[in-house]
Amino acid sequence: MSWNPLGFPTCGSRRTLLRLWAATVWCASPAAATTRTSSSTSRTCCGSIARTSTSSTSGSPTIYQPRTCDGRCVDVGASAAPQVDHHALFPHISGEGQQVINMPASLCGTWDMISNVNLEGYMIALGISPFIRKIALRLKLRKVIEQQGDQYIIKTTSNFRNYTVSFRVGQEFQEFTQGLDNKHVKSLVTWEGNKLVCEQIGEKKNRGWAHWIEDDKLHLELYCEGEVCKQVFKKNANE
């Protein structure tokens, strides 16, 4: 580009400046923004907002998802994007306005029994023999509750007999009460508020149990045919 002695560009330079000005205006226009968006390949990291751009070849929008926990970034075409059931993913969020319901306190840990009310009445309802009842009344029970994924494992241990039951909440399963009354029952465990409740369907009517946390203690109610045994456990001192 050449300039005259007064500092103004020559005719040829003015034409060059006009071309540069026109290119600058076009780059700022909506059409240019659309062209740039069509070739966008930007991605987002975990916690940022996903961006959407349009493919220059297919014309269909592409959603750039946030990264997964292992750092991978996955592009999902809008036409193939799965329908997400948010209630299934977040069962404790419900109702209009997405009201958040507090999760129950964790039942997991090792718990030692500190009180045991009406165990004999409960065992009589189950049909347990007098000899076994006398032994059971002298036992100090311990509960070990674990959670592995969506599976709960509850172990009841003593120096006489041990009993273990494993289940998934909301899934019916066949249970054999070995070491208790040795019966086959059909069991279903569900959350009812802050209580983990089990219904056991078999020979005995109105049979089941309920676990919950109250005042940092594990409470257990065992019931069968109108008899209710109430047990309370405290967290093991070593935990």
GROMACS .gro file of C-alpha atoms in nm:
model
  239
    1MET     CA    1   0.000   0.000   0.000
    2SER     CA    2   0.140   0.349  -0.101
    3TRP     CA    3   0.076   0.684   0.063
    4ASN     CA    4   0.110   1.040  -0.077
    5PRO     CA    5   0.317   1.309   0.100
    6LEU     CA    6   0.007   1.441   0.287
    7GLY     CA    7  -0.051   1.102   0.450
    8PHE     CA    8  -0.355   1.000   0.244
    9PRO     CA    9  -0.361   0.669   0.055
   10THR     CA   10  -0.336   0.667  -0.321
   11CYS     CA   11  -0.627   0.550  -0.538
   12GLY     CA   12  -0.500   0.194  -0.550
   13SER     CA   13  -0.457   0.191  -0.171
   14ARG     CA   14  -0.811   0.326  -0.119
   15ARG     CA   15  -0.947   0.034  -0.321
   16THR     CA   16  -0.753  -0.202  -0.095
   17LEU     CA   17  -0.894  -0.036   0.216
   18LEU     CA   18  -1.249  -0.063   0.078
   19ARG     CA   19  -1.198  -0.437   0.027
   20LEU     CA   20  -1.073  -0.476   0.386
   21TRP     CA   21  -1.368  -0.273   0.522
   22ALA     CA   22  -1.620  -0.486   0.327
   23ALA     CA   23  -1.461  -0.807   0.455
   24THR     CA   24  -1.477  -0.677   0.813
   25VAL     CA   25  -1.846  -0.589   0.785
   26TRP     CA   26  -1.927  -0.931   0.635
   27CYS     CA   27  -1.743  -1.117   0.914
   28ALA     CA   28  -1.962  -0.945   1.173
   29SER     CA   29  -2.286  -1.022   0.987
   30PRO     CA   30  -2.539  -1.298   1.085
   31ALA     CA   31  -2.458  -1.489   0.768
   32ALA     CA   32  -2.094  -1.516   0.864
   33ALA     CA   33  -2.190  -1.627   1.216
   34THR     CA   34  -2.407  -1.901   1.066
   35THR     CA   35  -2.121  -2.020   0.846
   36ARG     CA   36  -1.882  -2.031   1.142
   37THR     CA   37  -2.136  -2.221   1.355
   38SER     CA   38  -2.179  -2.488   1.087
   39SER     CA   39  -1.821  -2.601   1.132
   40SER     CA   40  -1.804  -2.560   1.510
   41THR     CA   41  -1.640  -2.849   1.693
   42SER     CA   42  -1.608  -2.695   2.037
   43ARG     CA   43  -1.674  -2.917   2.339
   44THR     CA   44  -1.746  -2.859   2.702
   45CYS     CA   45  -1.597  -2.999   3.018
   46CYS     CA   46  -1.773  -3.146   3.320
   47GLY     CA   47  -2.001  -2.894   3.488
   48SER     CA   48  -2.028  -2.654   3.191
   49ILE     CA   49  -2.329  -2.593   2.968
   50ALA     CA   50  -2.362  -2.812   2.659
   51ARG     CA   51  -2.350  -2.629   2.321
   52THR     CA   52  -2.541  -2.705   2.002
   53SER     CA   53  -2.422  -2.650   1.643
   54THR     CA   54  -2.548  -2.751   1.298
   55SER     CA   55  -2.355  -2.992   1.079
   56SER     CA   56  -2.255  -2.848   0.740
   57THR     CA   57  -2.316  -3.184   0.571
   58SER     CA   58  -2.632  -3.329   0.727
   59GLY     CA   59  -2.794  -3.008   0.852
   60SER     CA   60  -2.903  -3.182   1.175
   61PRO     CA   61  -2.807  -3.026   1.508
   62THR     CA   62  -2.540  -3.194   1.717
   63ILE     CA   63  -2.540  -3.170   2.097
   64TYR     CA   64  -2.201  -3.153   2.265
   65GLN     CA   65  -2.254  -3.321   2.601
   66PRO     CA   66  -2.043  -3.244   2.911
   67ARG     CA   67  -1.764  -3.488   2.981
   68THR     CA   68  -1.829  -3.805   3.171
   69CYS     CA   69  -1.652  -3.878   3.498
   70ASP     CA   70  -1.370  -4.056   3.318
   71GLY     CA   71  -1.304  -3.750   3.100
   72ARG     CA   72  -1.469  -3.870   2.778
   73CYS     CA   73  -1.671  -3.623   2.568
   74VAL     CA   74  -1.957  -3.778   2.371
   75ASP     CA   75  -2.137  -3.622   2.072
   76VAL     CA   76  -2.503  -3.726   2.050
   77GLY     CA   77  -2.713  -3.644   1.745
   78ALA     CA   78  -3.040  -3.476   1.842
   79SER     CA   79  -3.244  -3.722   1.638
   80ALA     CA   80  -3.091  -4.014   1.831
   81ALA     CA   81  -3.086  -3.851   2.173
   82PRO     CA   82  -3.250  -4.085   2.430
   83GLN     CA   83  -3.555  -3.978   2.624
   84VAL     CA   84  -3.445  -3.943   2.986
   85ASP     CA   85  -3.682  -4.048   3.264
   86HIS     CA   86  -3.572  -3.798   3.530
   87HIS     CA   87  -3.799  -3.956   3.792
   88ALA     CA   88  -3.621  -4.290   3.744
   89LEU     CA   89  -3.282  -4.123   3.780
   90PHE     CA   90  -3.384  -3.908   4.076
   91PRO     CA   91  -3.667  -4.091   4.258
   92HIS     CA   92  -3.647  -3.858   4.558
   93ILE     CA   93  -3.740  -3.554   4.343
   94SER     CA   94  -4.112  -3.541   4.277
   95GLY     CA   95  -4.416  -3.324   4.234
   96GLU     CA   96  -4.470  -2.996   4.052
   97GLY     CA   97  -4.185  -2.754   4.095
   98GLN     CA   98  -3.948  -3.053   4.148
   99GLN     CA   99  -3.960  -3.047   4.528
  100VAL     CA  100  -3.655  -3.216   4.678
  101ILE     CA  101  -3.722  -3.487   4.937
  102ASN     CA  102  -3.440  -3.556   5.183
  103MET     CA  103  -3.280  -3.898   5.160
  104PRO     CA  104  -3.315  -4.120   5.469
  105ALA     CA  105  -3.015  -4.152   5.696
  106SER     CA  106  -2.778  -4.433   5.604
  107LEU     CA  107  -2.851  -4.769   5.766
  108CYS     CA  108  -2.509  -4.907   5.680
  109GLY     CA  109  -2.265  -5.005   5.951
  110THR     CA  110  -2.224  -5.242   6.245
  111TRP     CA  111  -2.490  -5.213   6.515
  112ASP     CA  112  -2.504  -5.372   6.863
  113MET     CA  113  -2.839  -5.440   7.031
  114ILE     CA  114  -2.919  -5.237   7.345
  115SER     CA  115  -3.287  -5.324   7.394
  116ASN     CA  116  -3.522  -5.606   7.294
  117VAL     CA  117  -3.894  -5.587   7.374
  118ASN     CA  118  -4.145  -5.873   7.319
  119LEU     CA  119  -3.910  -6.104   7.132
  120GLU     CA  120  -4.077  -6.406   7.291
  121GLY     CA  121  -4.425  -6.299   7.176
  122TYR     CA  122  -4.293  -6.259   6.822
  123MET     CA  123  -4.125  -6.602   6.831
  124ILE     CA  124  -4.446  -6.766   6.961
  125ALA     CA  125  -4.634  -6.614   6.664
  126LEU     CA  126  -4.371  -6.764   6.432
  127GLY     CA  127  -4.416  -7.106   6.591
  128ILE     CA  128  -4.060  -7.135   6.727
  129SER     CA  129  -4.013  -7.408   6.990
  130PRO     CA  130  -3.980  -7.322   7.364
  131PHE     CA  131  -3.623  -7.459   7.372
  132ILE     CA  132  -3.505  -7.226   7.093
  133ARG     CA  133  -3.694  -6.934   7.245
  134LYS     CA  134  -3.507  -6.972   7.576
  135ILE     CA  135  -3.173  -6.962   7.397
  136ALA     CA  136  -3.273  -6.666   7.175
  137LEU     CA  137  -3.382  -6.456   7.473
  138ARG     CA  138  -3.028  -6.471   7.618
  139LEU     CA  139  -2.854  -6.361   7.298
  140LYS     CA  140  -2.701  -6.022   7.228
  141LEU     CA  141  -2.754  -5.965   6.859
  142ARG     CA  142  -2.540  -5.764   6.618
  143LYS     CA  143  -2.657  -5.621   6.285
  144VAL     CA  144  -2.418  -5.560   5.996
  145ILE     CA  145  -2.582  -5.367   5.712
  146GLU     CA  146  -2.400  -5.318   5.383
  147GLN     CA  147  -2.493  -5.165   5.049
  148GLN     CA  148  -2.327  -5.277   4.727
  149GLY     CA  149  -2.464  -5.074   4.438
  150ASP     CA  150  -2.842  -5.111   4.456
  151GLN     CA  151  -2.823  -5.427   4.668
  152TYR     CA  152  -2.862  -5.431   5.047
  153ILE     CA  153  -2.709  -5.705   5.263
  154ILE     CA  154  -2.829  -5.742   5.624
  155LYS     CA  155  -2.644  -5.984   5.851
  156THR     CA  156  -2.778  -6.076   6.196
  157THR     CA  157  -2.506  -6.242   6.403
  158SER     CA  158  -2.482  -6.400   6.748
  159ASN     CA  159  -2.282  -6.673   6.921
  160PHE     CA  160  -2.567  -6.915   6.849
  161ARG     CA  161  -2.692  -6.858   6.493
  162ASN     CA  162  -2.635  -6.618   6.206
  163TYR     CA  163  -2.878  -6.507   5.940
  164THR     CA  164  -2.812  -6.313   5.617
  165VAL     CA  165  -3.061  -6.165   5.372
  166SER     CA  166  -2.981  -5.968   5.055
  167PHE     CA  167  -3.227  -5.780   4.837
  168ARG     CA  168  -3.289  -5.488   4.602
  169VAL     CA  169  -3.544  -5.229   4.702
  170GLY     CA  170  -3.864  -5.264   4.500
  171GLN     CA  171  -3.781  -5.613   4.367
  172GLU     CA  172  -3.974  -5.912   4.500
  173PHE     CA  173  -3.760  -6.212   4.595
  174GLN     CA  174  -3.791  -6.560   4.745
  175GLU     CA  175  -3.656  -6.582   5.099
  176PHE     CA  176  -3.584  -6.884   5.316
  177THR     CA  177  -3.574  -6.786   5.685
  178GLN     CA  178  -3.308  -7.038   5.775
  179GLY     CA  179  -3.209  -7.024   6.140
  180LEU     CA  180  -3.533  -6.846   6.235
  181ASP     CA  181  -3.847  -7.049   6.165
  182ASN     CA  182  -3.713  -7.211   5.844
  183LYS     CA  183  -3.998  -7.101   5.619
  184HIS     CA  184  -4.020  -7.004   5.252
  185VAL     CA  185  -4.171  -6.658   5.207
  186LYS     CA  186  -4.213  -6.412   4.922
  187SER     CA  187  -4.055  -6.084   5.032
  188LEU     CA  188  -4.069  -5.727   4.904
  189VAL     CA  189  -3.868  -5.438   5.053
  190THR     CA  190  -3.967  -5.074   4.990
  191TRP     CA  191  -3.900  -4.729   5.133
  192GLU     CA  192  -4.191  -4.581   5.329
  193GLY     CA  193  -4.074  -4.235   5.425
  194ASN     CA  194  -3.755  -4.285   5.624
  195LYS     CA  195  -3.830  -4.653   5.695
  196LEU     CA  196  -3.702  -4.954   5.505
  197VAL     CA  197  -4.002  -5.187   5.521
  198CYS     CA  198  -4.026  -5.555   5.427
  199GLU     CA  199  -4.348  -5.750   5.367
  200GLN     CA  200  -4.310  -6.129   5.395
  201ILE     CA  201  -4.594  -6.329   5.241
  202GLY     CA  202  -4.621  -6.694   5.345
  203GLU     CA  203  -4.793  -6.917   5.599
  204LYS     CA  204  -4.808  -6.644   5.864
  205LYS     CA  205  -5.031  -6.340   5.826
  206ASN     CA  206  -4.914  -5.979   5.855
  207ARG     CA  207  -4.549  -6.075   5.871
  208GLY     CA  208  -4.257  -5.843   5.807
  209TRP     CA  209  -4.014  -5.592   5.952
  210ALA     CA  210  -3.912  -5.225   5.939
  211HIS     CA  211  -3.570  -5.061   5.985
  212TRP     CA  212  -3.508  -4.690   6.039
  213ILE     CA  213  -3.266  -4.446   6.205
  214GLU     CA  214  -3.379  -4.231   6.497
  215ASP     CA  215  -3.157  -4.034   6.737
  216ASP     CA  216  -2.846  -4.192   6.580
  217LYS     CA  217  -2.976  -4.541   6.667
  218LEU     CA  218  -3.098  -4.823   6.446
  219HIS     CA  219  -3.455  -4.924   6.521
  220LEU     CA  220  -3.609  -5.254   6.413
  221GLU     CA  221  -3.969  -5.371   6.442
  222LEU     CA  222  -4.045  -5.737   6.374
  223TYR     CA  223  -4.413  -5.821   6.342
  224CYS     CA  224  -4.621  -6.134   6.282
  225GLU     CA  225  -4.993  -6.197   6.335
  226GLY     CA  226  -5.038  -5.903   6.571
  227GLU     CA  227  -4.721  -5.954   6.777
  228VAL     CA  228  -4.455  -5.681   6.752
  229CYS     CA  229  -4.096  -5.709   6.872
  230LYS     CA  230  -3.910  -5.379   6.910
  231GLN     CA  231  -3.532  -5.378   6.901
  232VAL     CA  232  -3.288  -5.086   6.925
  233PHE     CA  233  -2.920  -5.094   6.821
  234LYS     CA  234  -2.637  -4.845   6.865
  235LYS     CA  235  -2.342  -4.798   6.631
  236ASN     CA  236  -2.045  -5.015   6.716
  237ALA     CA  237  -1.779  -4.819   6.906
  238ASN     CA  238  -1.507  -4.925   6.661
  239GLU     CA  239  -1.673  -4.744   6.369
   0.00000   0.00000   0.00000
